[in-house]
Coordinates of C-alpha atoms in Angstrom, one line a residue:
M15 CA 0.1 0.0 -0.1
G16 CA 0.7 3.7 -0.3
K17 CA 0.2 5.9 2.5
P18 CA -2.1 4.4 5.1
T19 CA -4.3 7.7 4.7
G20 CA -3.6 8.7 1.5
F21 CA -6.9 7.5 -0.1
L22 CA -9.0 9.7 2.6
E23 CA -6.5 12.7 2.1
Y24 CA -6.2 13.3 -1.7
T25 CA -8.4 12.7 -4.7
R26 CA -7.9 11.3 -8.0
E27 CA -6.2 12.8 -10.7
D28 CA -5.8 11.5 -14.1
H29 CA -3.5 12.5 -16.6
P30 CA -3.7 15.9 -18.0
K31 CA -4.6 15.9 -21.7
R32 CA -3.2 19.2 -24.3
P33 CA -5.9 21.8 -25.2
V34 CA -8.3 19.9 -27.8
A35 CA -8.0 23.4 -30.2
L36 CA -4.0 22.4 -30.3
R37 CA -3.9 18.4 -30.5
V38 CA -6.4 18.4 -33.3
L39 CA -3.9 20.2 -35.4
D40 CA -1.2 17.6 -34.8
W41 CA -0.4 13.3 -34.6
N42 CA 1.3 13.4 -31.5
E43 CA 0.1 12.1 -28.4
V44 CA -2.9 13.7 -26.7
Y45 CA -1.5 13.9 -23.1
S46 CA 0.5 16.8 -21.4
E47 CA 3.3 16.1 -18.6
F48 CA 2.0 15.2 -15.3
P49 CA 4.9 16.2 -12.9
Y50 CA 6.3 12.9 -11.1
E51 CA 5.4 14.3 -7.4
K52 CA 1.8 14.4 -8.6
V53 CA 2.1 10.5 -9.4
R54 CA 3.7 9.9 -5.8
I55 CA 0.7 11.3 -4.3
Q56 CA -1.5 9.2 -6.8
G57 CA 0.4 6.2 -5.8
A58 CA -0.4 7.3 -1.9
R59 CA -4.4 6.6 -2.8
C60 CA -3.5 3.0 -2.8
M61 CA -5.3 1.5 0.7
D62 CA -4.5 -1.3 2.7
C63 CA -7.5 -3.2 1.4
G64 CA -6.8 -6.7 2.3
I65 CA -7.5 -8.2 -1.0
P66 CA -6.5 -6.6 -3.8
F67 CA -8.9 -6.7 -6.3
C68 CA -6.9 -5.4 -9.0
H69 CA -4.8 -8.4 -9.2
Q70 CA -8.6 -10.0 -10.5
G71 CA -9.0 -7.2 -13.4
C72 CA -5.3 -7.4 -14.6
P73 CA -4.7 -10.6 -17.0
L74 CA -1.0 -10.0 -16.6
G75 CA -1.2 -10.2 -12.6
N76 CA 0.5 -7.0 -12.2
L77 CA 2.0 -6.4 -8.9
I78 CA -0.2 -3.4 -8.9
P79 CA -0.3 -2.1 -5.0
D80 CA 3.5 -3.1 -4.5
W81 CA 4.8 -0.5 -6.9
N82 CA 1.7 2.0 -6.2
D83 CA 3.7 2.3 -2.9
L84 CA 7.2 2.1 -4.1
V85 CA 6.1 5.0 -6.3
Y86 CA 4.9 6.5 -3.1
R87 CA 8.3 6.1 -1.2
N88 CA 9.9 7.6 -4.3
M89 CA 11.8 4.0 -4.9
W90 CA 11.1 4.2 -8.9
E91 CA 14.2 1.8 -9.8
D92 CA 12.8 -0.7 -7.5
A93 CA 9.3 0.0 -9.0
I94 CA 10.2 -0.6 -12.7
E95 CA 11.6 -4.1 -11.7
R96 CA 8.4 -5.0 -10.0
L97 CA 6.5 -3.9 -13.0
H98 CA 8.6 -5.4 -15.7
A99 CA 8.1 -8.7 -13.6
T100 CA 4.9 -9.3 -15.0
N101 CA 4.7 -6.9 -18.1
N102 CA 7.4 -6.8 -21.0
F103 CA 5.8 -3.4 -22.3
P104 CA 4.2 -0.9 -19.5
E105 CA 4.5 2.0 -21.9
F106 CA 2.0 0.4 -23.9
T107 CA -0.5 -0.9 -21.8
G108 CA 0.1 2.3 -19.5
R109 CA -1.0 4.3 -22.7
L110 CA -3.6 1.5 -24.6
C111 CA -5.2 -0.5 -21.8
P112 CA -8.7 0.4 -20.9
A113 CA -7.5 -0.5 -17.4
P114 CA -10.0 -3.3 -16.5
C115 CA -7.8 -3.1 -13.0
E116 CA -9.3 0.3 -12.0
S117 CA -12.9 -0.7 -12.3
S118 CA -11.8 -4.0 -9.8
C119 CA -9.6 -1.3 -7.1
V120 CA -11.4 -1.5 -3.5
L121 CA -11.3 2.2 -3.2
G122 CA -13.8 2.5 -6.4
I123 CA -16.7 0.7 -4.3
N124 CA -17.7 4.4 -2.9
A125 CA -15.3 6.5 -4.3
D126 CA -13.0 7.2 -7.4
P127 CA -10.4 4.2 -7.8
V128 CA -6.8 4.7 -7.4
A129 CA -5.2 6.2 -11.4
I130 CA -3.2 2.7 -11.6
K131 CA -3.0 3.4 -15.3
Q132 CA -1.2 6.6 -14.8
V133 CA 1.2 5.3 -12.1
E134 CA 2.1 2.6 -14.6
V135 CA 2.9 4.8 -17.6
S136 CA 5.0 6.7 -15.2
I137 CA 7.0 4.4 -14.2
I138 CA 8.0 3.3 -17.3
D139 CA 8.4 6.6 -18.7
Y140 CA 10.7 7.5 -15.5
A141 CA 12.5 4.6 -16.2
W142 CA 13.4 5.4 -19.5
E143 CA 14.0 8.8 -19.2
H144 CA 16.9 7.5 -16.3
G145 CA 18.4 4.8 -18.7
W146 CA 17.3 1.9 -16.7
I147 CA 16.0 0.2 -19.6
K148 CA 18.9 -1.7 -21.2
P149 CA 19.3 -4.9 -23.3
Q150 CA 19.2 -8.5 -21.3
P151 CA 20.5 -10.8 -23.9
P152 CA 21.0 -14.9 -22.5
K153 CA 23.6 -15.6 -20.5
V154 CA 23.4 -19.3 -21.8
L155 CA 22.1 -20.3 -25.6
T156 CA 19.9 -23.4 -25.5
G157 CA 20.5 -24.5 -29.3
K158 CA 16.7 -24.5 -29.7
K159 CA 15.4 -22.2 -32.9
V160 CA 11.6 -20.6 -32.8
A161 CA 9.7 -19.3 -35.0
I162 CA 7.0 -16.4 -34.1
I163 CA 4.5 -15.4 -37.0
G164 CA 3.1 -11.8 -36.3
S165 CA 4.8 -8.8 -34.7
G166 CA 2.3 -7.6 -32.5
P167 CA 2.0 -7.4 -28.6
A168 CA 1.6 -11.4 -28.3
G169 CA 4.3 -12.0 -30.3
L170 CA 6.8 -9.7 -29.2
A171 CA 6.4 -10.6 -25.5
A172 CA 6.7 -14.2 -26.5
A173 CA 10.0 -13.4 -28.4
Q174 CA 11.5 -11.3 -25.4
Q175 CA 10.7 -14.0 -23.1
L176 CA 12.2 -16.7 -25.2
R177 CA 14.9 -15.2 -25.9
R178 CA 16.0 -14.5 -22.4
V179 CA 16.0 -18.0 -21.8
G180 CA 18.5 -18.4 -24.4
H181 CA 16.5 -19.7 -27.7
E182 CA 17.0 -18.1 -31.0
V183 CA 14.3 -16.4 -31.9
T184 CA 13.1 -15.2 -35.4
V185 CA 10.0 -12.9 -35.9
F186 CA 8.1 -13.1 -39.0
E187 CA 5.9 -10.0 -40.2
R188 CA 4.3 -9.5 -43.5
A189 CA 4.0 -5.9 -43.2
D190 CA 7.2 -3.9 -44.3
K191 CA 7.6 -2.6 -40.4
I192 CA 7.6 -4.5 -37.1
G193 CA 5.0 -3.9 -34.8
G194 CA 1.5 -5.4 -36.2
L195 CA -1.6 -3.3 -34.9
L196 CA 0.6 -1.3 -32.5
R197 CA 2.4 -0.1 -35.8
Y198 CA -0.4 0.5 -38.3
G199 CA -3.8 -0.2 -36.1
I200 CA -2.8 2.3 -33.1
P201 CA -3.1 5.8 -34.1
E202 CA -0.1 8.1 -33.4
F203 CA -2.2 10.3 -31.0
K204 CA -3.2 7.4 -28.8
M205 CA 0.7 5.9 -28.8
E206 CA 3.8 7.9 -30.8
K207 CA 5.5 5.0 -32.2
R208 CA 8.5 6.1 -30.9
H209 CA 7.9 3.9 -27.5
L210 CA 7.5 1.1 -30.1
D211 CA 10.8 1.8 -31.9
R212 CA 13.0 2.2 -28.6
R213 CA 11.5 -1.6 -27.5
L214 CA 12.1 -3.0 -30.9
Q215 CA 15.7 -2.0 -30.4
Q216 CA 16.2 -3.6 -27.0
L217 CA 14.9 -7.0 -28.3
E218 CA 16.9 -6.8 -31.6
A219 CA 20.2 -5.9 -28.9
E220 CA 19.2 -8.9 -27.1
G221 CA 19.5 -11.3 -30.0
V222 CA 16.0 -11.4 -31.7
V223 CA 15.9 -11.3 -35.1
F224 CA 13.0 -9.7 -37.2
K225 CA 12.1 -10.4 -40.8
T226 CA 9.6 -8.3 -42.5
G227 CA 7.7 -8.4 -45.9
V228 CA 7.4 -12.2 -45.3
N229 CA 3.8 -13.5 -45.7
V230 CA 4.5 -17.4 -44.2
G231 CA 1.8 -19.4 -46.4
T232 CA 2.9 -17.8 -49.5
D233 CA 6.4 -16.4 -49.5
I234 CA 7.5 -19.6 -47.0
T235 CA 5.6 -22.3 -46.3
A236 CA 4.8 -24.1 -43.0
E237 CA 6.8 -27.2 -43.9
E238 CA 9.9 -25.3 -44.4
L239 CA 9.5 -23.5 -41.3
R240 CA 8.8 -26.7 -39.2
R241 CA 12.0 -28.1 -40.9
E242 CA 13.9 -25.1 -40.0
Y243 CA 12.7 -24.6 -36.3
D244 CA 12.3 -26.5 -33.3
A245 CA 8.9 -24.8 -32.4
V246 CA 6.3 -22.1 -34.2
L247 CA 4.5 -19.9 -32.5
L248 CA 1.3 -18.6 -34.3
A249 CA 0.7 -14.6 -33.3
G250 CA -1.1 -13.1 -36.1
G251 CA -4.0 -11.8 -34.6
A252 CA -7.6 -11.5 -35.2
T253 CA -7.6 -9.9 -38.4
Q254 CA -10.9 -11.0 -40.1
A255 CA -12.9 -8.0 -40.0
R256 CA -16.8 -8.5 -39.5
D257 CA -18.6 -6.8 -42.6
L258 CA -22.2 -5.3 -43.3
P259 CA -23.7 -6.9 -45.8
I260 CA -26.7 -4.8 -46.6
P261 CA -28.0 -3.4 -49.6
G262 CA -25.0 -0.8 -51.1
R263 CA -22.4 -2.2 -49.3
D264 CA -20.7 -2.4 -52.8
L265 CA -20.6 1.3 -53.3
K266 CA -17.5 3.6 -53.6
G267 CA -16.4 5.3 -50.2
I268 CA -17.4 2.5 -47.8
Y269 CA -14.2 1.1 -45.6
Q270 CA -13.2 -1.5 -43.4
A271 CA -11.8 0.9 -40.1
M272 CA -8.6 -1.3 -40.9
D273 CA -8.5 -0.2 -44.5
Y274 CA -8.4 3.6 -43.2
L275 CA -6.6 4.0 -39.8
P276 CA -3.4 2.2 -41.5
R277 CA -3.4 4.6 -44.2
G278 CA -3.7 7.5 -41.4
N279 CA -0.9 6.1 -39.3
R280 CA 1.4 5.8 -42.7
F281 CA 0.3 9.7 -43.2
A282 CA 1.4 10.7 -39.7
Q283 CA 4.6 9.0 -39.8
G284 CA 5.6 10.7 -42.9
D285 CA 5.4 7.6 -45.2
V286 CA 3.5 9.2 -48.0
I287 CA 4.4 9.9 -51.2
E288 CA 2.4 12.7 -54.1
K289 CA 1.8 11.2 -57.4
D290 CA -0.7 12.1 -60.2
G291 CA -1.9 15.3 -57.7
Q292 CA -3.3 12.8 -55.2
L293 CA -1.3 11.4 -51.8
W294 CA -0.3 7.6 -51.9
V295 CA 0.7 5.3 -48.9
K296 CA 2.0 1.9 -49.2
Q297 CA -0.5 -1.2 -48.3
T298 CA -0.7 -2.7 -45.2
P299 CA -1.5 -6.6 -45.3
P300 CA -3.7 -7.8 -45.4
Y301 CA -6.4 -5.1 -45.8
G302 CA -7.5 -4.0 -49.3
S303 CA -6.1 -4.8 -52.3
D304 CA -2.7 -6.4 -53.0
Q305 CA -1.5 -3.6 -54.9
E306 CA 1.7 -1.7 -53.5
L307 CA 0.5 1.7 -53.1
V308 CA -3.3 2.7 -52.4
P309 CA -4.6 6.0 -52.3
L310 CA -4.9 8.0 -48.6
I311 CA -8.4 7.9 -47.5
D312 CA -8.9 11.6 -46.6
A313 CA -11.9 12.9 -44.7
K314 CA -11.1 16.4 -45.0
G315 CA -14.7 18.3 -45.6
K316 CA -16.2 15.2 -45.6
H317 CA -19.0 13.9 -43.6
V318 CA -18.2 10.5 -42.1
I319 CA -20.3 8.1 -40.3
I320 CA -18.4 5.1 -38.2
V321 CA -20.6 2.0 -37.9
G322 CA -19.6 0.7 -34.5
G323 CA -18.9 1.8 -30.9
G324 CA -15.8 0.2 -29.6
D325 CA -11.9 1.4 -29.7
T326 CA -11.2 1.2 -33.3
G327 CA -14.5 3.2 -34.3
A328 CA -13.0 6.1 -31.8
D329 CA -9.5 5.8 -33.3
C330 CA -11.3 6.4 -36.6
V331 CA -13.2 9.6 -34.9
G332 CA -10.0 10.9 -34.0
T333 CA -8.2 10.4 -37.3
A334 CA -11.0 12.2 -39.1
I335 CA -11.1 15.3 -36.8
R336 CA -7.4 15.6 -37.7
Q337 CA -8.0 15.1 -41.3
G338 CA -10.5 18.2 -41.2
C339 CA -14.0 16.3 -41.6
A340 CA -17.1 18.5 -42.1
S341 CA -19.0 16.2 -39.3
V342 CA -18.4 13.2 -37.9
A343 CA -21.2 10.5 -36.1
Q344 CA -20.6 7.3 -34.7
F345 CA -23.2 4.5 -34.5
E346 CA -23.9 1.7 -31.8
I347 CA -26.6 -0.8 -31.9
V348 CA -26.5 -1.4 -28.0
A349 CA -28.2 1.3 -26.2
R350 CA -26.4 4.3 -24.4
P351 CA -24.4 3.2 -21.1
P352 CA -25.6 5.0 -17.9
D353 CA -23.7 7.6 -16.4
T354 CA -23.0 5.9 -12.9
R355 CA -22.5 2.3 -12.4
A356 CA -25.9 0.1 -12.6
A357 CA -27.2 -2.3 -10.6
D358 CA -26.6 -5.1 -12.8
N359 CA -23.2 -4.1 -13.1
P360 CA -21.7 -4.2 -9.6
W361 CA -18.3 -4.1 -8.5
P362 CA -15.6 -5.4 -9.2
Q363 CA -17.1 -6.1 -13.0
Y364 CA -15.5 -4.0 -15.4
L365 CA -17.2 -0.4 -15.2
V366 CA -19.5 0.1 -17.7
T367 CA -20.6 3.9 -18.1
L368 CA -20.7 6.6 -20.9
S369 CA -17.3 8.2 -19.6
N370 CA -15.7 4.9 -19.3
R371 CA -16.8 4.1 -22.7
S372 CA -15.1 7.2 -24.1
Q373 CA -12.1 8.3 -25.2
A374 CA -9.6 11.6 -25.7
A375 CA -11.4 11.5 -29.6
H376 CA -15.0 11.8 -28.3
Y377 CA -14.4 15.1 -26.6
E378 CA -12.4 16.5 -29.5
A379 CA -15.7 17.9 -31.7
D380 CA -19.2 18.0 -31.8
I381 CA -19.4 14.4 -32.6
K382 CA -22.9 12.6 -32.9
R383 CA -23.1 9.5 -30.8
E384 CA -25.9 7.6 -31.9
F385 CA -27.2 4.5 -29.7
Q386 CA -29.7 2.0 -30.5
I387 CA -29.6 2.6 -34.1
N388 CA -29.1 -0.1 -37.0
T389 CA -28.0 0.6 -40.4
L390 CA -30.4 -1.0 -43.1
E391 CA -29.0 0.1 -46.4
F392 CA -26.4 2.3 -48.1
I393 CA -27.3 5.0 -50.3
G394 CA -25.3 6.0 -53.6
D395 CA -25.4 9.0 -56.0
E396 CA -24.9 8.6 -59.8
N397 CA -21.6 7.8 -59.8
G398 CA -21.5 4.7 -57.5
H399 CA -20.4 6.4 -54.3
V400 CA -22.4 6.6 -50.7
K401 CA -23.7 9.5 -50.4
A402 CA -26.6 8.6 -47.5
L403 CA -27.5 5.6 -45.0
R404 CA -31.0 4.5 -43.9
A405 CA -31.0 3.8 -40.5
N406 CA -33.8 2.9 -37.9
R407 CA -33.9 2.9 -34.1
V408 CA -34.2 -0.1 -32.2
E409 CA -35.3 -1.4 -29.0
T410 CA -32.9 -4.0 -26.9
V411 CA -34.7 -7.0 -25.2
I412 CA -33.6 -10.3 -23.8
E413 CA -35.3 -13.6 -25.2
D414 CA -34.2 -16.9 -24.3
G415 CA -31.0 -15.1 -22.1
R416 CA -29.9 -13.6 -25.6
M417 CA -29.9 -10.0 -26.4
K418 CA -32.1 -9.0 -29.6
F419 CA -32.7 -5.5 -31.4
V420 CA -36.4 -5.0 -32.3
P421 CA -36.6 -2.2 -34.7
I422 CA -39.0 1.0 -33.4
P423 CA -41.7 1.6 -36.1
N424 CA -41.5 4.6 -38.1
S425 CA -38.1 5.6 -37.0
E426 CA -36.0 5.2 -40.0
E427 CA -33.9 8.1 -40.6
I428 CA -31.6 9.1 -43.8
W429 CA -28.2 10.2 -42.9
P430 CA -25.6 12.0 -45.1
A431 CA -22.2 10.6 -45.5
D432 CA -19.7 11.1 -47.9
L433 CA -17.4 8.3 -45.9
V434 CA -18.6 5.2 -44.1
F435 CA -16.2 3.1 -42.1
L436 CA -17.0 -0.2 -40.6
A437 CA -15.6 -0.7 -37.0
L438 CA -17.6 -4.0 -35.9
G439 CA -15.2 -5.5 -34.6
F440 CA -13.4 -8.8 -35.7
V441 CA -14.7 -12.6 -36.3
G442 CA -11.3 -14.6 -35.9
P443 CA -7.7 -15.0 -37.7
E444 CA -7.9 -15.2 -41.4
K445 CA -8.6 -18.7 -42.6
G446 CA -6.0 -18.5 -45.9
S447 CA -2.6 -20.5 -46.3
L448 CA -1.3 -19.9 -43.1
I449 CA -3.8 -21.8 -40.9
E450 CA -4.6 -24.7 -43.7
Q451 CA -0.7 -25.5 -44.2
F452 CA -0.3 -25.7 -40.5
G453 CA -3.3 -27.9 -40.1
V454 CA -4.1 -26.5 -36.5
E455 CA -7.6 -27.2 -35.0
L456 CA -9.9 -24.4 -34.5
D457 CA -12.5 -24.1 -31.9
S458 CA -16.4 -23.5 -32.3
R459 CA -15.8 -19.6 -32.9
G460 CA -13.2 -19.9 -35.7
N461 CA -10.1 -19.2 -33.7
V462 CA -6.9 -21.8 -33.5
K463 CA -7.7 -24.3 -30.6
S464 CA -5.0 -24.6 -27.8
N465 CA -4.5 -26.0 -24.3
T466 CA -3.3 -24.0 -21.4
N467 CA 0.5 -24.4 -22.7
R468 CA -1.1 -22.5 -25.8
A469 CA -0.2 -26.1 -27.5
T470 CA -2.4 -26.4 -30.7
S471 CA -3.1 -30.0 -32.3
V472 CA 0.0 -30.2 -34.2
P473 CA 3.0 -30.9 -32.2
G474 CA 5.5 -28.2 -32.1
V475 CA 2.9 -25.6 -33.2
F476 CA 1.8 -23.2 -30.2
V477 CA -0.6 -20.3 -30.8
A478 CA -1.0 -16.7 -28.6
G479 CA -3.0 -13.5 -28.2
D480 CA -6.1 -13.0 -30.3
M481 CA -5.7 -15.9 -32.9
T482 CA -6.5 -18.1 -29.8
R483 CA -8.3 -15.9 -27.6
G484 CA -10.5 -14.0 -30.2
Q485 CA -10.4 -10.0 -30.4
S486 CA -9.4 -8.4 -26.9
L487 CA -7.5 -6.4 -25.1
I488 CA -3.4 -5.4 -25.5
V489 CA -3.0 -7.0 -21.7
W490 CA -4.4 -10.3 -22.8
A491 CA -2.2 -10.4 -25.7
I492 CA 0.9 -10.1 -24.0
A493 CA -0.1 -12.2 -20.9
E494 CA -0.8 -14.6 -23.9
G495 CA 2.2 -13.9 -25.3
R496 CA 3.9 -14.6 -22.0
Q497 CA 1.8 -17.9 -21.3
A498 CA 2.9 -19.4 -24.9
A499 CA 6.6 -18.5 -24.5
A500 CA 6.5 -20.7 -21.0
G501 CA 4.5 -23.5 -23.2
V502 CA 7.0 -23.3 -26.1
D503 CA 10.1 -23.3 -23.2
A504 CA 8.6 -26.4 -21.7
Y505 CA 8.2 -28.1 -24.7
L506 CA 11.6 -27.4 -25.9
C507 CA 13.8 -28.0 -22.7
G508 CA 11.3 -30.3 -20.6
E509 CA 10.6 -27.6 -18.0
S510 CA 10.0 -24.6 -17.9
F511 CA 10.9 -21.6 -15.1
L512 CA 9.2 -18.8 -17.3
P513 CA 5.8 -17.2 -15.6
R514 CA 2.5 -18.3 -16.9
P515 CA 0.2 -15.9 -16.0
L516 CA -3.3 -17.4 -17.5
D517 CA -2.5 -20.4 -14.9
F518 CA -5.5 -20.0 -12.7

């Protein structure tokens, strides 16, 4: 715990953000500086709760009370050691995780919870500033070789764990740069890529080998990989986007969110060229066509509608605002979350309120957030481009334990739209040559089936992250990567002393 009476003396203070009028003019992170002395005060609010329920809210098993106490006592170097004991990349989670740990904070029963996420990101930022983050290459090599397919948070966490115990680790990525969705899915204003790049430098210094532009299943076969490597870890994510097959879906101007966001990310990172009076960016597999260059999707001066209300939808909102859209609306078919915790959402469940379902982008413009609305049809102009969509209002009912959406009579509306982005989530990994060639068994949801060691039905082939769990949070991805690393290590060496965060 921090200060015994800290939770009575101090109020919660969140990470401040730059003024909206300034931050929408650039692609930099929305956050402004938060003095470390104030972070110590936030650590002091961690109370002597007896049973720290924040642990059950964190898939990584982060030792939250420990490092809250250490920060309060100004023992920052000890705090980063404790934080790294469970989390390879706290600078990622501290910026991108929705903090289910805070929903489980005991203080949150009747007060504002401890600002756990703020303390976490401050610890790692402080450690980088003081030069404490150094490569940790293995002292002894095992002679075993592991191939990891996919360089998102699950693949990178597994790579670091496996390399540090002495295995030769090669990470294959089909895009032109390492990072997966951290690189091209997460906008710069949520996490600047410098945080990713310096971690990659650390992994390379530790001996992890990265190979980009390699599409496993096409450029190299599963059989070739299995011949060359002693174990293979699949960490390619759940990248099969959910579609909306309604009339007008084939009109121009309707894109999957993950067609839009990678192009915006490339633009923000300066990876753009001008040709024939138009801006072009490199293609980011697997989205869109196979051509090398694709036009930048620019929302400037356009009326934008985003269908889908999750994090990906909010990322589209922030990107469209920075591009100078004329208006932006975000549709959700579910009901508006309440302003305070509802009776059927008791502590320590994840808090479902409007503020907890809102991101910085939602406060950056006059955004129309529409709930209980269902898109029925896309309407096009004479050139085959979307100009509007037709929608109706719905009521939510529960029948046989399942949620259903019942149309409200006479509630149809026409919404002008020059661009529509579909942010409806993902239905699992792509069912292409990669999965087919490895021949791994799938579960009833279409994800790669695995056991507690993250071993698949094929000996020597393991899986981690969204490929086996389904679309989820970055903390789950890192936890899955660490779990799979322990499973791979045990398979190669007979036993493993690597942590298994998901063994509960």
